[in-house]
Amino acid sequence: MTSNKKSIATFIASAALLTAAANAAVITWGSVEDTTGISVVSTNGTLVSAYNGGASSVVINGDTWVANNVLGSLQASMMGGGTTDDTDFTTLLTQATFGGGSGQTSIDLGTFVVGRTYEIQIFFVDQRTTSTGLNDRVMAYSSTDSTGAIGDTVLLEADPNNSLDSPYGQYVIGTFTADGSDPDLVLQPYLASFGNSHIAAWQIRDITAVPEPSGVALLSFSAFALAFIRRVKR
């Protein structure tokens, strides 16, 4: 192979890698926040899906969070007897799905419309004191997609103040733009320090920005102008 051909081959291979990286739909996380009450539940955009990692579907802010034991096992005492400012929100946090062992496990988040921007919110809490260390647990959450790209990791504490009062664990909100390589949520006990991954609840919302009226008008005018120019050229 000549040096020019080698250079071209190298360029093509590099471009392919860059394209794969550019097309990755992994989740970009925001800051971790304490769960202080129902007011922290996001209502941004439009609901796509919402799940309670337990046996009971609940309604929060008018949206149904569907029961989903996706990890295979259920726990219904994660709040340790504590209560929030809303009965249904307490139910949401009290229940959790767990499984996968101390290694990584994942949740298929679904299929998304290419080009649209989505928000994901996840909750983790464990205020139980029936065994030492339960309320000191930390869960690691990240993401991957069909290209093999791996996103950043975020850590959520089970019970920041080791009390049945607020805060009730922690939550985090992340975003991603769909490109066909739909993300999976990756879970793992931090430092493999306990037996199974846990998640209380998660929701996904479509937060794609709606074009401003002026922008829509400009696009319409541009399309009209282009059609007019083509007609004149004929």
CSV table of C-alpha atoms in Angstrom, one decimal, residues 93-232:
chain,number,residue,atom,x,y,z
A,93,LEU,CA,-39.7,6.0,47.6
A,94,THR,CA,-40.6,3.2,49.9
A,95,GLN,CA,-40.5,0.6,47.1
A,96,ALA,CA,-37.5,-0.4,45.1
A,97,THR,CA,-36.4,-3.0,42.6
A,98,PHE,CA,-33.0,-4.6,43.2
A,99,GLY,CA,-30.8,-7.3,41.6
A,100,GLY,CA,-27.8,-7.9,39.4
A,101,GLY,CA,-25.3,-8.7,42.1
A,102,SER,CA,-22.4,-6.4,43.1
A,103,GLY,CA,-21.2,-5.9,39.5
A,104,GLN,CA,-22.8,-3.8,36.8
A,105,THR,CA,-26.3,-4.3,35.6
A,106,SER,CA,-28.4,-2.2,33.3
A,107,ILE,CA,-31.9,-1.1,32.5
A,108,ASP,CA,-33.1,-0.7,28.9
A,109,LEU,CA,-34.6,2.8,28.8
A,110,GLY,CA,-36.5,2.3,25.6
A,111,THR,CA,-36.5,3.7,22.0
A,112,PHE,CA,-36.4,7.4,21.3
A,113,VAL,CA,-37.1,9.7,18.5
A,114,VAL,CA,-33.9,10.7,16.7
A,115,GLY,CA,-33.0,14.4,17.1
A,116,ARG,CA,-35.2,15.0,20.2
A,117,THR,CA,-33.7,15.9,23.6
A,118,TYR,CA,-34.7,13.9,26.7
A,119,GLU,CA,-34.4,14.3,30.4
A,120,ILE,CA,-34.1,11.4,32.9
A,121,GLN,CA,-34.6,11.6,36.6
A,122,ILE,CA,-33.7,8.8,39.0
A,123,PHE,CA,-34.3,8.4,42.7
A,124,PHE,CA,-32.4,6.3,45.3
A,125,VAL,CA,-33.1,6.0,49.0
A,126,ASP,CA,-32.4,3.5,51.8
A,127,GLN,CA,-33.3,4.6,55.3
A,128,ARG,CA,-33.6,1.2,56.8
A,129,THR,CA,-31.7,0.6,60.1
A,130,THR,CA,-32.6,-3.1,60.5
A,131,SER,CA,-29.0,-4.0,59.6
A,132,THR,CA,-25.8,-2.0,60.0
A,133,GLY,CA,-24.8,0.1,57.0
A,134,LEU,CA,-28.0,0.0,55.0
A,135,ASN,CA,-28.5,3.7,55.2
A,136,ASP,CA,-24.9,4.4,54.4
A,137,ARG,CA,-25.1,2.8,51.0
A,138,VAL,CA,-24.0,4.6,47.8
A,139,MET,CA,-25.2,3.7,44.3
A,140,ALA,CA,-23.3,4.5,41.1
A,141,TYR,CA,-25.3,5.3,38.0
A,142,SER,CA,-23.9,5.8,34.5
A,143,SER,CA,-25.0,4.9,30.9
A,144,THR,CA,-24.0,3.2,27.7
A,145,ASP,CA,-25.5,2.9,24.3
A,146,SER,CA,-25.4,0.6,21.2
A,147,THR,CA,-22.2,2.2,20.0
A,148,GLY,CA,-20.4,1.0,23.1
A,149,ALA,CA,-19.9,4.5,24.4
A,150,ILE,CA,-19.8,4.9,28.2
A,151,GLY,CA,-21.1,8.0,30.0
A,152,ASP,CA,-20.0,9.7,33.2
A,153,THR,CA,-20.8,8.1,36.6
A,154,VAL,CA,-22.8,9.8,39.3
A,155,LEU,CA,-23.1,8.7,42.9
A,156,LEU,CA,-26.3,8.9,45.0
A,157,GLU,CA,-26.4,8.5,48.8
A,158,ALA,CA,-29.0,6.3,50.4
A,159,ASP,CA,-29.6,8.6,53.4
A,160,PRO,CA,-27.5,11.7,53.6
A,161,ASN,CA,-28.3,12.6,57.2
A,162,ASN,CA,-28.9,9.1,58.6
A,163,SER,CA,-32.4,10.1,59.7
A,164,LEU,CA,-36.0,9.2,58.8
A,165,ASP,CA,-36.6,12.9,58.2
A,166,SER,CA,-35.8,14.9,55.0
A,167,PRO,CA,-33.8,14.4,52.9
A,168,TYR,CA,-35.1,11.0,51.7
A,169,GLY,CA,-32.1,9.8,49.8
A,170,GLN,CA,-31.0,11.6,46.7
A,171,TYR,CA,-31.9,12.2,43.0
A,172,VAL,CA,-30.2,13.3,39.9
A,173,ILE,CA,-31.4,14.6,36.5
A,174,GLY,CA,-29.5,13.9,33.3
A,175,THR,CA,-30.1,14.7,29.6
A,176,PHE,CA,-29.4,13.1,26.2
A,177,THR,CA,-30.2,13.7,22.6
A,178,ALA,CA,-31.5,10.7,20.7
A,179,ASP,CA,-29.5,9.6,17.6
A,180,GLY,CA,-30.6,6.0,17.2
A,181,SER,CA,-28.1,4.6,19.6
A,182,ASP,CA,-30.5,4.6,22.5
A,183,PRO,CA,-29.0,4.7,26.0
A,184,ASP,CA,-29.2,2.1,28.8
A,185,LEU,CA,-29.0,3.1,32.4
A,186,VAL,CA,-26.0,1.3,34.1
A,187,LEU,CA,-26.2,0.6,37.8
A,188,GLN,CA,-23.7,-0.7,40.3
A,189,PRO,CA,-23.2,-0.7,44.1
A,190,TYR,CA,-20.4,1.8,44.7
A,191,LEU,CA,-17.1,0.0,45.1
A,192,ALA,CA,-19.1,-3.2,44.9
A,193,SER,CA,-19.7,-2.7,48.6
A,194,PHE,CA,-23.1,-4.4,48.9
A,195,GLY,CA,-24.9,-7.3,47.2
A,196,ASN,CA,-27.2,-5.8,44.6
A,197,SER,CA,-28.0,-2.7,42.6
A,198,HIS,CA,-31.1,-0.7,43.8
A,199,ILE,CA,-33.3,2.0,42.2
A,200,ALA,CA,-36.5,3.5,43.7
A,201,ALA,CA,-37.9,5.2,40.6
A,202,TRP,CA,-37.1,6.8,37.3
A,203,GLN,CA,-38.8,8.9,34.7
A,204,ILE,CA,-38.0,10.2,31.2
A,205,ARG,CA,-39.4,13.4,29.8
A,206,ASP,CA,-39.1,14.9,26.3
A,207,ILE,CA,-37.7,18.4,26.7
A,208,THR,CA,-37.1,19.2,23.1
A,209,ALA,CA,-37.2,23.0,22.7
A,210,VAL,CA,-40.1,24.4,20.7
A,211,PRO,CA,-38.9,26.9,18.0
A,212,GLU,CA,-39.8,30.5,18.6
A,213,PRO,CA,-42.5,31.9,16.4
A,214,SER,CA,-40.0,34.2,14.7
A,215,GLY,CA,-37.8,31.2,14.0
A,216,VAL,CA,-40.7,29.3,12.4
A,217,ALA,CA,-41.6,32.4,10.3
A,218,LEU,CA,-38.0,32.7,9.2
A,219,LEU,CA,-37.9,29.1,8.1
A,220,SER,CA,-41.2,29.5,6.2
A,221,PHE,CA,-39.9,32.6,4.5
A,222,SER,CA,-36.6,30.9,3.5
A,223,ALA,CA,-38.5,28.0,2.0
A,224,PHE,CA,-40.7,30.4,0.0
A,225,ALA,CA,-37.7,32.4,-1.2
A,226,LEU,CA,-36.0,29.2,-2.3
A,227,ALA,CA,-39.0,28.1,-4.2
A,228,PHE,CA,-39.4,31.5,-5.9
A,229,ILE,CA,-35.7,31.5,-7.0
A,230,ARG,CA,-36.1,28.0,-8.5
A,231,ARG,CA,-39.2,29.2,-10.4
A,232,VAL,CA,-37.4,32.2,-11.8
